[in-house]
XYZ file of C-alpha atoms in Angstrom:
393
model
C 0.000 0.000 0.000
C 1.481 2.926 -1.633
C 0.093 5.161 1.344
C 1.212 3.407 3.959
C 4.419 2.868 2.831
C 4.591 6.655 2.641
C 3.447 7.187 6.345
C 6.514 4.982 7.334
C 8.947 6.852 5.614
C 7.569 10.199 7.127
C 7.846 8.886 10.635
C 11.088 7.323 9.587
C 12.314 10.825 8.692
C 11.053 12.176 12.235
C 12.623 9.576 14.299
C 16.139 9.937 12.309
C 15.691 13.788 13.267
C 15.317 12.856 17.266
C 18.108 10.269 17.166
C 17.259 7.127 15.845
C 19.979 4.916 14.431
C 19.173 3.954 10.847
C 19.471 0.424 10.889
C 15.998 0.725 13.389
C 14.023 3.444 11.935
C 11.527 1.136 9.992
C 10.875 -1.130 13.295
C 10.791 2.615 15.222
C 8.177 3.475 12.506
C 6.048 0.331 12.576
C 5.756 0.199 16.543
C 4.696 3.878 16.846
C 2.023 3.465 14.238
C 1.152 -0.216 15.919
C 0.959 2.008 19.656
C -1.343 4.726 17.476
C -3.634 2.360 16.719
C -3.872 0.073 20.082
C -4.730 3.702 21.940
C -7.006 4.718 18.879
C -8.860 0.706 19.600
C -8.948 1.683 23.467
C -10.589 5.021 22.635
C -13.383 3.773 20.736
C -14.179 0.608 22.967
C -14.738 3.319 25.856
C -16.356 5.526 24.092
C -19.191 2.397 23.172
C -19.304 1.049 26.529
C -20.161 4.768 27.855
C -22.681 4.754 25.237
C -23.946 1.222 26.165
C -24.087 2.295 30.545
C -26.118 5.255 29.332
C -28.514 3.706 27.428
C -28.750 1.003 30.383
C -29.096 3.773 32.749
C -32.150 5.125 30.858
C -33.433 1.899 30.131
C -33.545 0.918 34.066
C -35.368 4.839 35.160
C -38.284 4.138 32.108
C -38.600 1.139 33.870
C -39.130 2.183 37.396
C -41.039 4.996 36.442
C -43.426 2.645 34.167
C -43.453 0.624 37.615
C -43.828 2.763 40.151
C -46.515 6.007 39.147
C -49.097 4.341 41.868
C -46.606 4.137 44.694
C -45.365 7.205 44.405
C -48.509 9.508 43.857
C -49.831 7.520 46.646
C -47.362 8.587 49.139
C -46.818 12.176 47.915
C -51.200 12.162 48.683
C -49.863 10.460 51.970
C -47.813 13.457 52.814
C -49.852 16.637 52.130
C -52.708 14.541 54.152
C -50.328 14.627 57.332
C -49.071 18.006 56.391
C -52.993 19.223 55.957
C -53.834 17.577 59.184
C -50.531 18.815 61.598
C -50.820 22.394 59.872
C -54.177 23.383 61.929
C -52.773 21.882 65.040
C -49.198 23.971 64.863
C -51.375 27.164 64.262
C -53.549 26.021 67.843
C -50.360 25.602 69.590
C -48.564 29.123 68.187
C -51.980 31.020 69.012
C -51.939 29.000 72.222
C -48.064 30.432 72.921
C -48.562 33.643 71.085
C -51.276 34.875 74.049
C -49.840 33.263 77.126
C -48.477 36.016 78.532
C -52.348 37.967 78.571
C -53.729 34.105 79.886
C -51.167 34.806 82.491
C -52.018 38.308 83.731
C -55.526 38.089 83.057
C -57.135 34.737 83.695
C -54.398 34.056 86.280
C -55.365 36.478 88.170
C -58.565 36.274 88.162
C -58.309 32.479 89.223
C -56.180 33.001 92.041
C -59.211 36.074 92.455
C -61.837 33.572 92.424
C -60.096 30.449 94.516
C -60.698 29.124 97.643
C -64.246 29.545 97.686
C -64.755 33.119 97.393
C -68.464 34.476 97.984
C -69.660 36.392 95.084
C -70.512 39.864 96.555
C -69.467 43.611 96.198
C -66.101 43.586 97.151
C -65.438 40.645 94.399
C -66.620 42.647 91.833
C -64.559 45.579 92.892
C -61.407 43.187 92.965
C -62.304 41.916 89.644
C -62.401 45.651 88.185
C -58.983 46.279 89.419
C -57.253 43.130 87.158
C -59.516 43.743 84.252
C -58.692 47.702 84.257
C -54.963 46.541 84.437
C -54.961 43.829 81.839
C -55.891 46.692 79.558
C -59.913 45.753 78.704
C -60.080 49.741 79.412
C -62.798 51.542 82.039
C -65.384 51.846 79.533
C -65.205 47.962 78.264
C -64.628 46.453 82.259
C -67.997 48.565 83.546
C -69.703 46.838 81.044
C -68.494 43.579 81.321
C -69.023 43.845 85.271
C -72.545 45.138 84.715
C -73.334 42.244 82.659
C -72.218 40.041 85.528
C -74.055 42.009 88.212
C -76.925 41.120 86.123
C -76.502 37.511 85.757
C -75.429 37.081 89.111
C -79.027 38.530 90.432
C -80.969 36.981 87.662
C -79.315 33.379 87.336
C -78.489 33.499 91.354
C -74.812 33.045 90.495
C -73.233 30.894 93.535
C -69.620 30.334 93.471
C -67.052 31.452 91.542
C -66.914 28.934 89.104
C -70.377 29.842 87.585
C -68.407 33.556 87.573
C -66.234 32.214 85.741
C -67.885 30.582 83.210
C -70.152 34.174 83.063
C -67.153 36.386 82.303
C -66.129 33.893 79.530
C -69.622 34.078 77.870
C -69.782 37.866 77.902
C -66.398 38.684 76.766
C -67.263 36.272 73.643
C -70.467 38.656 73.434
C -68.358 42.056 73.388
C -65.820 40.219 70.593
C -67.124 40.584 67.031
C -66.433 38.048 64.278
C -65.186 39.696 61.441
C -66.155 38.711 57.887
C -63.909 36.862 55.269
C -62.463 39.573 52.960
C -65.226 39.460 49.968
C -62.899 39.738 47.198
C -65.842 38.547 44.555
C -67.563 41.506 45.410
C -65.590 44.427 43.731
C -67.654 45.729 41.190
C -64.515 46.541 38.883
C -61.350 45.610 39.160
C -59.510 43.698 41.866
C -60.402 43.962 45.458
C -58.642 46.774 47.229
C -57.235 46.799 51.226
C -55.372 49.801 51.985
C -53.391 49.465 55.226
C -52.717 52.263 57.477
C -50.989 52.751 61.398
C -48.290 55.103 62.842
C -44.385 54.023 62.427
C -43.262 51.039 64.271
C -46.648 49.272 64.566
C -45.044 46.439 62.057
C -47.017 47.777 59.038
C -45.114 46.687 56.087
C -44.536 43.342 57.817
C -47.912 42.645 58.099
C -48.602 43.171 54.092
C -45.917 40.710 53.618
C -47.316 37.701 55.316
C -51.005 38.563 54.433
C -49.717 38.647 50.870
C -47.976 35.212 52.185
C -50.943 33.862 53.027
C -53.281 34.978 50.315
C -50.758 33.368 47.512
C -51.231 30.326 48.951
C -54.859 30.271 49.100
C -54.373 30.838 45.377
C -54.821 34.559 44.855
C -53.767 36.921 42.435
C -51.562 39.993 45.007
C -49.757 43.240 44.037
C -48.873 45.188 46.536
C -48.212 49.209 46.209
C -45.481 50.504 48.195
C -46.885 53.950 49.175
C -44.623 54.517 52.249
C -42.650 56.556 50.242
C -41.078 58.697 53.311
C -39.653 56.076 55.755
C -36.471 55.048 54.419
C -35.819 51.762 52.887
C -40.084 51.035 53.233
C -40.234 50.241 49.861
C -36.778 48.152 49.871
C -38.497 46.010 52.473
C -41.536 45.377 50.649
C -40.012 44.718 47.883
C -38.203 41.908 49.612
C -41.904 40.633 51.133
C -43.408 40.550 47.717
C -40.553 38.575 46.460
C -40.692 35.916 49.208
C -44.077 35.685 48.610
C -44.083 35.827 44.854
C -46.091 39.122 44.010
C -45.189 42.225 41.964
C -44.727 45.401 43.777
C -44.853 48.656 42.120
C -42.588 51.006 43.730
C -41.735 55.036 43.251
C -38.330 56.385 44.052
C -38.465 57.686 47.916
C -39.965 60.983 48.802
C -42.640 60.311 45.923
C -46.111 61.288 45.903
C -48.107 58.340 47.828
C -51.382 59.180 45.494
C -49.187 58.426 42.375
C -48.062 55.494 43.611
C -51.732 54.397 44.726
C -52.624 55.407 40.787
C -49.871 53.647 39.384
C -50.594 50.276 41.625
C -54.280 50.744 40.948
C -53.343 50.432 36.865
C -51.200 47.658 37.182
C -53.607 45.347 39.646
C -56.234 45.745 36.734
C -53.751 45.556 33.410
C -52.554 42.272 35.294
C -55.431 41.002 36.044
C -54.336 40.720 39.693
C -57.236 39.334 42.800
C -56.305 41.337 45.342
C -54.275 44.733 45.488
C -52.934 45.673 49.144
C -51.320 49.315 49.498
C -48.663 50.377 52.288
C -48.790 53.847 53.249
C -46.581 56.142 55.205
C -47.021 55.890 58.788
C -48.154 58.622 60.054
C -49.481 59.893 63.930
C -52.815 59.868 64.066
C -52.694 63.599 65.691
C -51.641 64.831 62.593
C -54.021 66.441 60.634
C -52.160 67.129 57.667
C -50.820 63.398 57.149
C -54.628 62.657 57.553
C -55.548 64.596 54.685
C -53.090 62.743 52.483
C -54.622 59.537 53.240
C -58.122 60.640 51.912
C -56.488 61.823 48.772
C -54.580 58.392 48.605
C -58.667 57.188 48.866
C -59.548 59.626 45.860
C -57.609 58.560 43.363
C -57.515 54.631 44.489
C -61.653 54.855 43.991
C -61.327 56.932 41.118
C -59.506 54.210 39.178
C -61.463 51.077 40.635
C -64.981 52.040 41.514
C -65.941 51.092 45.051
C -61.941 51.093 46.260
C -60.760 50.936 48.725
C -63.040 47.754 49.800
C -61.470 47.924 53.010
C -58.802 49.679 54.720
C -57.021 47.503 57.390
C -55.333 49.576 60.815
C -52.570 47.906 62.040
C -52.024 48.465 66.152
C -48.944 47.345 68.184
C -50.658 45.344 71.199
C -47.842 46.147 73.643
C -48.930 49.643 73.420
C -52.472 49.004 75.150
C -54.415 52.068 75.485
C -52.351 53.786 73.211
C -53.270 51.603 70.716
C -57.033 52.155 71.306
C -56.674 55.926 70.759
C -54.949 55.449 67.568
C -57.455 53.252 66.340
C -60.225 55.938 67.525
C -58.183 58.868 65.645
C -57.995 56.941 62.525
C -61.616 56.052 62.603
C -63.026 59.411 62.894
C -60.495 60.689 60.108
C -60.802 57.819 57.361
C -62.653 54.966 58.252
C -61.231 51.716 59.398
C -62.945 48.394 58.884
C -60.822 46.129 60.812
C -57.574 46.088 62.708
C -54.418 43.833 62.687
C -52.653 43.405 65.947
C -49.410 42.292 65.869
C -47.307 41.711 68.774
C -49.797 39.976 71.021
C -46.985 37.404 71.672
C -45.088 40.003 73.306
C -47.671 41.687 75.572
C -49.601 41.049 78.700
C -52.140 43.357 77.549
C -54.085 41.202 75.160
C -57.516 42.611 76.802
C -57.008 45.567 74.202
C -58.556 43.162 71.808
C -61.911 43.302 73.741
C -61.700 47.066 74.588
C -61.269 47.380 70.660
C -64.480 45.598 69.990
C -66.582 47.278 72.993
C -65.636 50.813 72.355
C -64.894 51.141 68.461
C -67.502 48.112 66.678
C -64.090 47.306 64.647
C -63.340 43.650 64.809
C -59.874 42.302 64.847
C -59.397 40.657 61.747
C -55.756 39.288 62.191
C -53.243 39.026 64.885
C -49.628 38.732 65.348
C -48.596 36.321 67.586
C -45.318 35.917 66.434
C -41.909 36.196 64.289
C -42.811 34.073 61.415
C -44.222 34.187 57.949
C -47.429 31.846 59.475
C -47.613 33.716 62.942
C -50.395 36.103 61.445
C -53.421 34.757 62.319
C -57.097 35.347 60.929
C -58.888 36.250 64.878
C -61.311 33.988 66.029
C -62.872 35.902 69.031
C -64.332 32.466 70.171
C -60.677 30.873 69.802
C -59.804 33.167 71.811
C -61.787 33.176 75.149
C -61.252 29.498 74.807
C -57.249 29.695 74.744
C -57.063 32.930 77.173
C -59.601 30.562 79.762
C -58.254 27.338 79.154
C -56.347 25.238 82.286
């Protein structure tokens, strides 16, 4: 073969240049192109067995996917059952924890109050006045709880203190008010608006973030507006909210105008088609007039673009601050309306009987509460929950 023949006198040629004697350049020349080819042999035999595991590899998954679709959908139903089932219970227990500091000052009190066989009379009463004026419930809300109980005592001849007890339970569940699921079917045009308002500090922007949590996963559409545009970084830590929970937030440089952000926001929950759109505003005291007025124009032009909005507007209250918190919720009511209140921080506080001083004196119901740090510790209120974890033994 002429071409092979001319190969070996090429490599023939090369070896004579790095020092091969002459009498051994054609065995020199054979055994490198004999080497070339065993490596060239090795090369393709692993390249077909890689080919061959592969294909084996695939073969084997088909198979046990083929085999297997029943098992596996079976116990992936298996595990969102138990997950379904423990999630309630974890909730319980973090309400449970989140108020046990209230249950502690409160209802311990008045069991170590009612103990050792106490005769219901006068003096009682005035005792029991004194821990429910300190636990927060407010003079207004404890004269008419202890009215109601002056009442029942005369008309049901109330005997010991246990039948007191059970009394007090049943008219603080009276004085709570159940507030209604958010109707988000009912806005007329548009999504369904909740503006949320407080003073600084009250955990505001936190809030929007897990109630935007908590509304993605019950498979709504949420945008939320940052129209805090004064406190610095608000808008940073929305942003950060919406993107744990998976919703667009439409944002204005700071020191914008909070109405054009409310316009803006209001556009974009309608072009995209959103559920639900929540707005953060500026904290603001609610002795200041001025920061007042701003609010009702942030209420213009959100009900000029959506008819009927806002649906609701949401006051978030820092339970530690007890009374405090009470005035701020009467201040905002007069100035703008509020139809429910959030109150975060009731793990924190012994003065959870705000929440019934709230309902007596205002008519707002609590619609969530904080009772903790994480994204599931806001809870939807239940004012019969409650009584029954602030009572419980």
């Amino acid at each position: 073969m002429v071409w092979f023949d001319q190969m070996l006198n090429r490599l023939a040629t090369l070896l004579q240049v790095v020092g091969v004697p002459d009498d051994r350049l054609k065995v020199a020349a054979l055994a490198v192109v004999y080497v070339g080819a065993v490596l060239i042999a090795l090369l393709i035999i692993l390249l077909l067995l890689k080919i061959a595991a592969r294909g084996r590899d695939k073969g084997l998954a088909e198979t046990d996917r083929v085999a297997k679709p029943a098992e596996a959908e079976a116990e992936a139903e298996a595990e969102a059952e138990a997950e379904a089932e423990a999630e309630p219970v974890n909730l319980l227990e973090r309400f449970r924890h989140g108020i046990s500091k209230t249950r502690t000052s409160l209802v311990g009190r008045i069991d170590s109050l009612l103990s050792g066989g106490r005769k219901i009379d006068e003096d009682l009463f005035e005792d029991l006045e004194e821990v429910l004026i300190t636990a927060d419930l407010g003079l207004l809300t404890t004269r008419t709880l202890l009215q109601a109980l002056e009442k029942r005592s005369k008309s049901e001849q109330l005997s010991d203190a246990t039948q007191l007890r059970v009394a007090l339970m049943d008219e603080m569940s009276r004085l709570l008010i159940e507030a209604e699921p958010l109707a988000l079917e009912t806005a007329d045009e548009g999504p369904f608006v909740l503006m949320v308002i407080g003073v600084n500090g009250v955990g505001k922007t936190t809030t929007i973030g897990k109630l935007a949590h908590r509304l993605v996963r019950q498979g709504h559409k949420v945008v939320l507006g940052a129209g805090d545009t004064f406190r610095a970084a608000a808008a940073e830590q929305l942003a950060t909210w919406g993107e744990r929970a998976g919703v667009d937030v439409i944002r204005h440089a700071e020191g914008a105008d909070p109405a054009a952000v409310a316009f803006d926001a209001a556009r974009a929950a309608v072009a995209r088609k959103a559920d639900l759109l929540i707005l953060d505003t500026a904290g603001r005291l609610h002795t200041k007039a001025n920061l007042m007025e701003e609010l009702k124009k942030v209420r213009r032009v959100l009900e000029r673009e959506i008819p009927g909005a806002p649906h609701q507007t949401l006051l978030v209250v820092d339970a530690t601050t007890g009374q405090n918190a009470l005035a701020q919720a009467r201040q905002f009511n007069e100035a703008v309306g509020v139809d429910g209140i959030a109150l975060t921080k009731l793990d924190g506080t012994a003065k959870g009987g705000i929440v019934v001083a709230i309902a007596c004196e205002l008519g707002l119901p609590v619609r969530y509460v904080g009772v903790g740090e994480g994204v599931d510790d806001l809870q939807e209120f239940s004012p019969q929950g409650f009584v029954e974890a602030l009572f419980e033994n």
